[in-house]
């Protein structure tokens, strides 16, 4: 009896303690494919820990330990307390991610239907995803960390300072133009002052400037002002290849510390640059897609350059659009964002037309450069040599004789895209994909451009043993070989992902072109991206039809962007440029509108067409993809997913198309299928996807089946 009494006394006192100290439940995001957070109890020796959102914790999960991120603190859990495990260790004294960063990632995870834990760990640099490495320094200076709250970090400037009239008459807000050494033309000055006036608050801008109109100069002047006011700027570019030249331009003109962030950096450099960004010592961060999530304690301006570029959208795993996340980030932080392009995406132009974005235009090329003349060349029934019509060859001779440079664009690398047996018709296909193997001759390989599988080049037909194997079609490698005898005196440079694989090779080729040592430059779309070729006066696009007739509804938009981007490489100095498009479809309506009234005219036409066909930006799409080693399984899964979707309560105005096999059905030995969801109202679509996602998570399926959701898809292969 006495013992019993004692026990109940102990129980009573434990209960009394619990009621005095509020229960602390730590809500932790873990890098696992589940949409939820996980509840943990603090470790026993954690009395002195000041729990702050964004700290990394080491937690037991299943049979192993995992790194988690503290997302929130609650007084209660939906689970029985006795079943909750304790955190093993606290990895950071200070939070690694600020509240505003977690809010952004949380928003992106929800919007793109991706597990929150995996989203956060995608956003962290690799060295911080592991438990072995502690962050070497607190990422936020002590005393500046914030307790859990959802508000964005306070701007560094005092309110009074911010509201100082930004512009003195004729000048640019105290920014020393002379020091910058570059004068702005009236269009640039208008853009700079409009954006300058928006510093300190959220405002999206579309900087719609033709190639060579000086968008970068606008960025530089504004970033200089942001740095001068003690804030940081973030510039996102689509391609790693574009960072070196931009970095050079930025560092030569801007004070402070510029760091780059992209996946090709050495791990140690990436870790150091990330730290400089998060500590606030870097004043400018220049990065590719994933840099959109880097914590910046004093962010004052975001720039997304080449905002139309497809590579701003991640195509696997966490399928976010860095451009769209950037707009959301600017809104959360309360700063302006500039979306810059010579060929804005239809979505962005639509937002500008509806005045959701402030539309700034730079319609003129800087200096005396003339816009290039674009003409269509009907090559139907024309004899071609090396893929070049006689008209184009003669034009090339004229330009070469005048000492000018020529650029030829062919969007296919390798030697020949098809190897066929002349005896029996056998064609070299990838054994794992519905893709033909491309023949490369230097080095010799038979290569699947989709899965990367490489096979030896066959000497005899594997089917009938005939030695008469023939190459059909032409890639850049073959074009280079065939051009030389046609233009024996010209030096030719090929720029594609094969010829520039060696470190420093792209730079070497580009500077040889710049020095005038090369007369003909040929290459793939690498040529269209940002590199300047001021001595080029003639651009030939050899096979436009291949781009124009790609399989999805965005193909004409991409073709128009490509034409304008490639055309933008020509005639940038005093020499006027000419662009010749070889096509078998000169009557194509969108091509005609592009030639008649430029990109603007094309956009008007293309938007009308999208509205008629109820496609983005007039509706919003999501693609549910599934794949398995058996062709039937993804179709069955998607049929069941569709049935469950239609049974949900809010499916009004939600249209579900499919399931259908993907355009490229078999890839790396797996069969792909998809289901397309369409809705005119973005919020409604989001509500539907949230409900549906929950149902799909619970749907029973074989281990072999993979599925993923792609919100705002831009590729449908
Ligand atoms: Zn054969
Ligand atoms: Zn393959």
PDB file of C-alpha atoms in Angstrom, residues 223-478:
ATOM      1  CA  UNK A 223      22.390  46.453 -58.616  1.00  0.00           C
ATOM      2  CA  UNK A 224      24.925  49.211 -57.909  1.00  0.00           C
ATOM      3  CA  UNK A 225      22.186  51.194 -56.196  1.00  0.00           C
ATOM      4  CA  UNK A 226      21.030  48.176 -54.213  1.00  0.00           C
ATOM      5  CA  UNK A 227      24.590  47.486 -53.049  1.00  0.00           C
ATOM      6  CA  UNK A 228      25.115  51.154 -52.200  1.00  0.00           C
ATOM      7  CA  UNK A 229      22.097  51.006 -49.909  1.00  0.00           C
ATOM      8  CA  UNK A 230      23.591  48.039 -48.040  1.00  0.00           C
ATOM      9  CA  UNK A 231      21.439  45.339 -49.602  1.00  0.00           C
ATOM     10  CA  UNK A 232      22.092  42.216 -51.657  1.00  0.00           C
ATOM     11  CA  UNK A 233      21.063  41.404 -55.220  1.00  0.00           C
ATOM     12  CA  UNK A 234      20.315  38.014 -56.755  1.00  0.00           C
ATOM     13  CA  UNK A 235      20.697  37.369 -60.498  1.00  0.00           C
ATOM     14  CA  UNK A 236      19.445  34.079 -61.954  1.00  0.00           C
ATOM     15  CA  UNK A 237      20.583  32.948 -65.405  1.00  0.00           C
ATOM     16  CA  UNK A 238      19.482  29.766 -67.195  1.00  0.00           C
ATOM     17  CA  UNK A 239      22.883  28.428 -68.205  1.00  0.00           C
ATOM     18  CA  UNK A 240      26.120  27.809 -66.369  1.00  0.00           C
ATOM     19  CA  UNK A 241      27.867  28.790 -69.603  1.00  0.00           C
ATOM     20  CA  UNK A 242      26.518  32.324 -69.261  1.00  0.00           C
ATOM     21  CA  UNK A 243      27.886  32.950 -65.794  1.00  0.00           C
ATOM     22  CA  UNK A 244      31.596  33.577 -66.595  1.00  0.00           C
ATOM     23  CA  UNK A 245      31.042  36.486 -68.972  1.00  0.00           C
ATOM     24  CA  UNK A 246      28.326  38.039 -66.812  1.00  0.00           C
ATOM     25  CA  UNK A 247      30.504  37.580 -63.752  1.00  0.00           C
ATOM     26  CA  UNK A 248      33.357  39.404 -65.465  1.00  0.00           C
ATOM     27  CA  UNK A 249      31.051  42.221 -66.467  1.00  0.00           C
ATOM     28  CA  UNK A 250      29.523  42.516 -63.004  1.00  0.00           C
ATOM     29  CA  UNK A 251      32.766  42.354 -61.037  1.00  0.00           C
ATOM     30  CA  UNK A 252      34.490  44.908 -63.257  1.00  0.00           C
ATOM     31  CA  UNK A 253      31.692  47.393 -62.725  1.00  0.00           C
ATOM     32  CA  UNK A 254      30.254  46.743 -59.286  1.00  0.00           C
ATOM     33  CA  UNK A 255      31.644  47.268 -55.810  1.00  0.00           C
ATOM     34  CA  UNK A 256      31.336  44.568 -53.160  1.00  0.00           C
ATOM     35  CA  UNK A 257      31.653  40.808 -53.413  1.00  0.00           C
ATOM     36  CA  UNK A 258      30.112  38.854 -56.301  1.00  0.00           C
ATOM     37  CA  UNK A 259      29.777  35.093 -55.855  1.00  0.00           C
ATOM     38  CA  UNK A 260      28.498  32.490 -58.297  1.00  0.00           C
ATOM     39  CA  UNK A 261      26.389  29.465 -57.416  1.00  0.00           C
ATOM     40  CA  UNK A 262      25.831  26.563 -59.781  1.00  0.00           C
ATOM     41  CA  UNK A 263      26.128  22.812 -59.830  1.00  0.00           C
ATOM     42  CA  UNK A 264      29.409  22.722 -61.787  1.00  0.00           C
ATOM     43  CA  UNK A 265      31.341  24.425 -58.972  1.00  0.00           C
ATOM     44  CA  UNK A 266      33.732  22.413 -56.853  1.00  0.00           C
ATOM     45  CA  UNK A 267      31.995  21.389 -53.631  1.00  0.00           C
ATOM     46  CA  UNK A 268      34.334  23.523 -51.512  1.00  0.00           C
ATOM     47  CA  UNK A 269      33.744  26.627 -53.668  1.00  0.00           C
ATOM     48  CA  UNK A 270      30.021  26.065 -53.610  1.00  0.00           C
ATOM     49  CA  UNK A 271      30.043  25.732 -49.817  1.00  0.00           C
ATOM     50  CA  UNK A 272      32.124  28.908 -49.416  1.00  0.00           C
ATOM     51  CA  UNK A 273      29.987  30.936 -51.835  1.00  0.00           C
ATOM     52  CA  UNK A 274      26.776  29.729 -50.204  1.00  0.00           C
ATOM     53  CA  UNK A 275      28.118  30.807 -46.840  1.00  0.00           C
ATOM     54  CA  UNK A 276      29.119  34.259 -48.121  1.00  0.00           C
ATOM     55  CA  UNK A 277      25.623  34.664 -49.530  1.00  0.00           C
ATOM     56  CA  UNK A 278      23.864  33.566 -46.340  1.00  0.00           C
ATOM     57  CA  UNK A 279      26.153  35.600 -44.086  1.00  0.00           C
ATOM     58  CA  UNK A 280      25.402  38.663 -46.152  1.00  0.00           C
ATOM     59  CA  UNK A 281      29.038  39.314 -47.087  1.00  0.00           C
ATOM     60  CA  UNK A 282      28.311  38.628 -50.751  1.00  0.00           C
ATOM     61  CA  UNK A 283      26.610  41.675 -52.222  1.00  0.00           C
ATOM     62  CA  UNK A 284      25.691  39.985 -55.491  1.00  0.00           C
ATOM     63  CA  UNK A 285      24.848  36.330 -56.045  1.00  0.00           C
ATOM     64  CA  UNK A 286      24.893  35.177 -59.661  1.00  0.00           C
ATOM     65  CA  UNK A 287      23.521  31.691 -60.076  1.00  0.00           C
ATOM     66  CA  UNK A 288      21.564  29.164 -62.058  1.00  0.00           C
ATOM     67  CA  UNK A 289      18.129  27.725 -61.222  1.00  0.00           C
ATOM     68  CA  UNK A 290      18.801  26.294 -57.754  1.00  0.00           C
ATOM     69  CA  UNK A 291      20.323  29.576 -56.524  1.00  0.00           C
ATOM     70  CA  UNK A 292      16.776  30.917 -56.279  1.00  0.00           C
ATOM     71  CA  UNK A 293      16.564  29.316 -52.814  1.00  0.00           C
ATOM     72  CA  UNK A 294      19.854  30.576 -51.338  1.00  0.00           C
ATOM     73  CA  UNK A 295      19.172  32.477 -48.090  1.00  0.00           C
ATOM     74  CA  UNK A 296      20.009  36.179 -48.412  1.00  0.00           C
ATOM     75  CA  UNK A 297      19.468  38.187 -45.229  1.00  0.00           C
ATOM     76  CA  UNK A 298      19.353  41.574 -47.000  1.00  0.00           C
ATOM     77  CA  UNK A 299      17.857  40.793 -50.384  1.00  0.00           C
ATOM     78  CA  UNK A 300      16.889  44.005 -52.191  1.00  0.00           C
ATOM     79  CA  UNK A 301      16.525  43.039 -55.871  1.00  0.00           C
ATOM     80  CA  UNK A 302      16.024  39.885 -57.952  1.00  0.00           C
ATOM     81  CA  UNK A 303      16.834  39.634 -61.649  1.00  0.00           C
ATOM     82  CA  UNK A 304      15.887  36.641 -63.790  1.00  0.00           C
ATOM     83  CA  UNK A 305      17.723  36.989 -67.088  1.00  0.00           C
ATOM     84  CA  UNK A 306      16.534  35.130 -70.225  1.00  0.00           C
ATOM     85  CA  UNK A 307      13.305  34.514 -68.339  1.00  0.00           C
ATOM     86  CA  UNK A 308      11.794  32.623 -71.317  1.00  0.00           C
ATOM     87  CA  UNK A 309      14.456  29.916 -71.158  1.00  0.00           C
ATOM     88  CA  UNK A 310      13.172  26.396 -70.584  1.00  0.00           C
ATOM     89  CA  UNK A 311      16.075  25.427 -68.394  1.00  0.00           C
ATOM     90  CA  UNK A 312      14.736  27.665 -65.637  1.00  0.00           C
ATOM     91  CA  UNK A 313      12.236  24.862 -65.041  1.00  0.00           C
ATOM     92  CA  UNK A 314      13.590  21.777 -63.325  1.00  0.00           C
ATOM     93  CA  UNK A 315      12.658  18.685 -65.319  1.00  0.00           C
ATOM     94  CA  UNK A 316      12.841  15.999 -62.649  1.00  0.00           C
ATOM     95  CA  UNK A 317      12.277  15.596 -58.918  1.00  0.00           C
ATOM     96  CA  UNK A 318      11.263  18.997 -57.543  1.00  0.00           C
ATOM     97  CA  UNK A 319       9.858  20.410 -60.789  1.00  0.00           C
ATOM     98  CA  UNK A 320       9.854  24.096 -59.906  1.00  0.00           C
ATOM     99  CA  UNK A 321      10.185  27.054 -62.220  1.00  0.00           C
ATOM    100  CA  UNK A 322      12.974  29.279 -60.895  1.00  0.00           C
ATOM    101  CA  UNK A 323      11.315  32.245 -62.610  1.00  0.00           C
ATOM    102  CA  UNK A 324       7.966  31.730 -60.950  1.00  0.00           C
ATOM    103  CA  UNK A 325       9.533  30.970 -57.559  1.00  0.00           C
ATOM    104  CA  UNK A 326      11.565  34.177 -57.979  1.00  0.00           C
ATOM    105  CA  UNK A 327       8.401  36.235 -58.368  1.00  0.00           C
ATOM    106  CA  UNK A 328       6.969  34.667 -55.220  1.00  0.00           C
ATOM    107  CA  UNK A 329      10.240  35.284 -53.359  1.00  0.00           C
ATOM    108  CA  UNK A 330      10.250  38.961 -54.315  1.00  0.00           C
ATOM    109  CA  UNK A 331       6.693  39.182 -53.017  1.00  0.00           C
ATOM    110  CA  UNK A 332       7.604  37.543 -49.687  1.00  0.00           C
ATOM    111  CA  UNK A 333      10.701  39.672 -49.212  1.00  0.00           C
ATOM    112  CA  UNK A 334       9.107  42.851 -50.494  1.00  0.00           C
ATOM    113  CA  UNK A 335      11.525  43.781 -53.261  1.00  0.00           C
ATOM    114  CA  UNK A 336      11.297  44.405 -57.011  1.00  0.00           C
ATOM    115  CA  UNK A 337      11.984  41.648 -59.502  1.00  0.00           C
ATOM    116  CA  UNK A 338      13.119  42.108 -63.102  1.00  0.00           C
ATOM    117  CA  UNK A 339      12.296  39.457 -65.677  1.00  0.00           C
ATOM    118  CA  UNK A 340      14.530  40.200 -68.630  1.00  0.00           C
ATOM    119  CA  UNK A 341      14.342  38.815 -72.155  1.00  0.00           C
ATOM    120  CA  UNK A 342      14.530  39.713 -75.823  1.00  0.00           C
ATOM    121  CA  UNK A 343      11.843  37.092 -76.433  1.00  0.00           C
ATOM    122  CA  UNK A 344       9.649  36.931 -73.315  1.00  0.00           C
ATOM    123  CA  UNK A 345       7.587  33.822 -72.668  1.00  0.00           C
ATOM    124  CA  UNK A 346       3.928  34.111 -73.683  1.00  0.00           C
ATOM    125  CA  UNK A 347       2.967  33.669 -70.002  1.00  0.00           C
ATOM    126  CA  UNK A 348       5.091  36.642 -69.000  1.00  0.00           C
ATOM    127  CA  UNK A 349       3.832  38.848 -71.835  1.00  0.00           C
ATOM    128  CA  UNK A 350       0.290  37.946 -70.899  1.00  0.00           C
ATOM    129  CA  UNK A 351       0.987  39.090 -67.323  1.00  0.00           C
ATOM    130  CA  UNK A 352       2.472  42.316 -68.679  1.00  0.00           C
ATOM    131  CA  UNK A 353      -0.517  42.901 -70.957  1.00  0.00           C
ATOM    132  CA  UNK A 354      -2.853  42.484 -67.992  1.00  0.00           C
ATOM    133  CA  UNK A 355      -0.672  44.935 -66.042  1.00  0.00           C
ATOM    134  CA  UNK A 356       0.250  42.438 -63.381  1.00  0.00           C
ATOM    135  CA  UNK A 357       3.838  43.145 -64.395  1.00  0.00           C
ATOM    136  CA  UNK A 358       5.172  46.597 -65.168  1.00  0.00           C
ATOM    137  CA  UNK A 359       6.212  46.408 -68.819  1.00  0.00           C
ATOM    138  CA  UNK A 360       9.445  48.191 -69.669  1.00  0.00           C
ATOM    139  CA  UNK A 361      10.626  48.129 -73.256  1.00  0.00           C
ATOM    140  CA  UNK A 362      14.025  48.583 -74.818  1.00  0.00           C
ATOM    141  CA  UNK A 363      13.091  48.497 -78.506  1.00  0.00           C
ATOM    142  CA  UNK A 364      16.398  49.800 -79.862  1.00  0.00           C
ATOM    143  CA  UNK A 365      19.807  48.284 -80.080  1.00  0.00           C
ATOM    144  CA  UNK A 366      22.477  50.177 -78.196  1.00  0.00           C
ATOM    145  CA  UNK A 367      24.963  52.146 -80.298  1.00  0.00           C
ATOM    146  CA  UNK A 368      24.474  52.219 -84.035  1.00  0.00           C
ATOM    147  CA  UNK A 369      23.705  48.528 -84.541  1.00  0.00           C
ATOM    148  CA  UNK A 370      20.907  47.866 -87.010  1.00  0.00           C
ATOM    149  CA  UNK A 371      18.346  45.116 -86.527  1.00  0.00           C
ATOM    150  CA  UNK A 372      19.038  42.175 -88.866  1.00  0.00           C
ATOM    151  CA  UNK A 373      16.902  41.492 -91.926  1.00  0.00           C
ATOM    152  CA  UNK A 374      15.178  38.117 -91.665  1.00  0.00           C
ATOM    153  CA  UNK A 375      14.074  36.238 -94.779  1.00  0.00           C
ATOM    154  CA  UNK A 376      12.519  32.868 -95.462  1.00  0.00           C
ATOM    155  CA  UNK A 377      14.112  30.634 -98.040  1.00  0.00           C
ATOM    156  CA  UNK A 378      11.811  28.003 -99.531  1.00  0.00           C
ATOM    157  CA  UNK A 379      14.053  24.981-100.042  1.00  0.00           C
ATOM    158  CA  UNK A 380      11.393  22.667-101.474  1.00  0.00           C
ATOM    159  CA  UNK A 381      12.846  20.905-104.518  1.00  0.00           C
ATOM    160  CA  UNK A 382      16.053  22.914-104.211  1.00  0.00           C
ATOM    161  CA  UNK A 383      19.321  21.024-104.593  1.00  0.00           C
ATOM    162  CA  UNK A 384      21.157  21.126-101.272  1.00  0.00           C
ATOM    163  CA  UNK A 385      24.861  20.684-100.625  1.00  0.00           C
ATOM    164  CA  UNK A 386      25.850  20.092 -97.028  1.00  0.00           C
ATOM    165  CA  UNK A 387      22.259  21.053 -96.244  1.00  0.00           C
ATOM    166  CA  UNK A 388      22.787  24.494 -97.808  1.00  0.00           C
ATOM    167  CA  UNK A 389      20.702  25.790-100.689  1.00  0.00           C
ATOM    168  CA  UNK A 390      22.457  27.541-103.552  1.00  0.00           C
ATOM    169  CA  UNK A 391      21.109  30.932-102.493  1.00  0.00           C
ATOM    170  CA  UNK A 392      22.590  30.528 -99.020  1.00  0.00           C
ATOM    171  CA  UNK A 393      25.935  29.277-100.396  1.00  0.00           C
ATOM    172  CA  UNK A 394      26.242  32.253-102.747  1.00  0.00           C
ATOM    173  CA  UNK A 395      25.368  34.650 -99.974  1.00  0.00           C
ATOM    174  CA  UNK A 396      28.055  33.037 -97.832  1.00  0.00           C
ATOM    175  CA  UNK A 397      30.660  33.488-100.579  1.00  0.00           C
ATOM    176  CA  UNK A 398      29.800  37.183-100.818  1.00  0.00           C
ATOM    177  CA  UNK A 399      30.128  37.710 -97.069  1.00  0.00           C
ATOM    178  CA  UNK A 400      33.398  35.790 -96.900  1.00  0.00           C
ATOM    179  CA  UNK A 401      34.805  37.839 -99.776  1.00  0.00           C
ATOM    180  CA  UNK A 402      33.918  40.997 -97.840  1.00  0.00           C
ATOM    181  CA  UNK A 403      35.828  39.710 -94.811  1.00  0.00           C
ATOM    182  CA  UNK A 404      32.720  39.099 -92.701  1.00  0.00           C
ATOM    183  CA  UNK A 405      31.834  36.210 -90.416  1.00  0.00           C
ATOM    184  CA  UNK A 406      28.999  33.711 -90.872  1.00  0.00           C
ATOM    185  CA  UNK A 407      27.020  31.767 -88.308  1.00  0.00           C
ATOM    186  CA  UNK A 408      25.242  28.530 -89.208  1.00  0.00           C
ATOM    187  CA  UNK A 409      22.721  27.002 -86.865  1.00  0.00           C
ATOM    188  CA  UNK A 410      21.810  23.314 -86.865  1.00  0.00           C
ATOM    189  CA  UNK A 411      20.055  21.939 -83.824  1.00  0.00           C
ATOM    190  CA  UNK A 412      21.467  18.432 -84.057  1.00  0.00           C
ATOM    191  CA  UNK A 413      24.827  17.327 -82.790  1.00  0.00           C
ATOM    192  CA  UNK A 414      26.872  14.316 -83.806  1.00  0.00           C
ATOM    193  CA  UNK A 415      27.644  13.071 -87.323  1.00  0.00           C
ATOM    194  CA  UNK A 416      24.425  11.429 -88.508  1.00  0.00           C
ATOM    195  CA  UNK A 417      21.145  10.860 -86.659  1.00  0.00           C
ATOM    196  CA  UNK A 418      20.333   7.621 -88.517  1.00  0.00           C
ATOM    197  CA  UNK A 419      22.394   4.589 -89.480  1.00  0.00           C
ATOM    198  CA  UNK A 420      20.480   2.301 -91.831  1.00  0.00           C
ATOM    199  CA  UNK A 421      21.283  -0.993 -93.581  1.00  0.00           C
ATOM    200  CA  UNK A 422      20.906  -0.558 -97.335  1.00  0.00           C
ATOM    201  CA  UNK A 423      20.378  -4.298 -97.764  1.00  0.00           C
ATOM    202  CA  UNK A 424      17.605  -5.024 -95.273  1.00  0.00           C
ATOM    203  CA  UNK A 425      16.473  -1.694 -93.802  1.00  0.00           C
ATOM    204  CA  UNK A 426      17.722  -2.313 -90.269  1.00  0.00           C
ATOM    205  CA  UNK A 427      17.982   0.929 -88.269  1.00  0.00           C
ATOM    206  CA  UNK A 428      20.175   1.446 -85.207  1.00  0.00           C
ATOM    207  CA  UNK A 429      17.824   2.058 -82.293  1.00  0.00           C
ATOM    208  CA  UNK A 430      18.621   2.335 -78.603  1.00  0.00           C
ATOM    209  CA  UNK A 431      17.693  -1.002 -77.026  1.00  0.00           C
ATOM    210  CA  UNK A 432      16.273   0.849 -74.001  1.00  0.00           C
ATOM    211  CA  UNK A 433      14.517   3.857 -75.575  1.00  0.00           C
ATOM    212  CA  UNK A 434      12.317   4.672 -78.567  1.00  0.00           C
ATOM    213  CA  UNK A 435      15.176   6.752 -79.887  1.00  0.00           C
ATOM    214  CA  UNK A 436      17.566   6.269 -82.795  1.00  0.00           C
ATOM    215  CA  UNK A 437      21.210   6.069 -81.935  1.00  0.00           C
ATOM    216  CA  UNK A 438      23.258   8.972 -83.253  1.00  0.00           C
ATOM    217  CA  UNK A 439      26.498   8.242 -84.989  1.00  0.00           C
ATOM    218  CA  UNK A 440      29.520  10.229 -83.779  1.00  0.00           C
ATOM    219  CA  UNK A 441      32.822   9.871 -85.605  1.00  0.00           C
ATOM    220  CA  UNK A 442      35.299  11.693 -83.403  1.00  0.00           C
ATOM    221  CA  UNK A 443      35.450   9.925 -81.092  1.00  0.00           C
ATOM    222  CA  UNK A 444      33.656   7.030 -82.798  1.00  0.00           C
ATOM    223  CA  UNK A 445      30.550   6.020 -80.937  1.00  0.00           C
ATOM    224  CA  UNK A 446      26.938   5.062 -81.445  1.00  0.00           C
ATOM    225  CA  UNK A 447      25.137   7.110 -78.888  1.00  0.00           C
ATOM    226  CA  UNK A 448      21.622   7.427 -77.428  1.00  0.00           C
ATOM    227  CA  UNK A 449      21.181  11.153 -76.804  1.00  0.00           C
ATOM    228  CA  UNK A 450      18.344  10.342 -74.488  1.00  0.00           C
ATOM    229  CA  UNK A 451      19.749   7.844 -71.979  1.00  0.00           C
ATOM    230  CA  UNK A 452      23.434   8.300 -72.761  1.00  0.00           C
ATOM    231  CA  UNK A 453      23.974   4.660 -73.646  1.00  0.00           C
ATOM    232  CA  UNK A 454      27.009   4.218 -75.889  1.00  0.00           C
ATOM    233  CA  UNK A 455      27.591   1.268 -78.225  1.00  0.00           C
ATOM    234  CA  UNK A 456      30.421   0.475 -80.613  1.00  0.00           C
ATOM    235  CA  UNK A 457      29.681   1.529 -84.202  1.00  0.00           C
ATOM    236  CA  UNK A 458      28.688  -1.658 -86.084  1.00  0.00           C
ATOM    237  CA  UNK A 459      30.825  -2.636 -89.102  1.00  0.00           C
ATOM    238  CA  UNK A 460      28.159  -4.989 -90.431  1.00  0.00           C
ATOM    239  CA  UNK A 461      24.388  -4.996 -90.169  1.00  0.00           C
ATOM    240  CA  UNK A 462      23.493  -6.875 -86.974  1.00  0.00           C
ATOM    241  CA  UNK A 463      20.444  -8.267 -88.760  1.00  0.00           C
ATOM    242  CA  UNK A 464      21.661  -9.423 -92.218  1.00  0.00           C
ATOM    243  CA  UNK A 465      25.469  -9.042 -91.900  1.00  0.00           C
ATOM    244  CA  UNK A 466      25.632  -6.745 -94.927  1.00  0.00           C
ATOM    245  CA  UNK A 467      28.499  -4.233 -94.839  1.00  0.00           C
ATOM    246  CA  UNK A 468      26.424  -1.628 -96.685  1.00  0.00           C
ATOM    247  CA  UNK A 469      25.483   0.561 -93.727  1.00  0.00           C
ATOM    248  CA  UNK A 470      24.581   4.115 -94.681  1.00  0.00           C
ATOM    249  CA  UNK A 471      24.405   7.330 -92.728  1.00  0.00           C
ATOM    250  CA  UNK A 472      21.287   9.428 -93.187  1.00  0.00           C
ATOM    251  CA  UNK A 473      20.843  12.995 -92.089  1.00  0.00           C
ATOM    252  CA  UNK A 474      23.332  15.471 -90.783  1.00  0.00           C
ATOM    253  CA  UNK A 475      24.537  16.641 -87.406  1.00  0.00           C
ATOM    254  CA  UNK A 476      26.974  19.458 -86.694  1.00  0.00           C
ATOM    255  CA  UNK A 477      29.970  17.123 -86.896  1.00  0.00           C
ATOM    256  CA  UNK A 478      29.110  16.113 -90.454  1.00  0.00           C
TER     257      UNK A 478
END
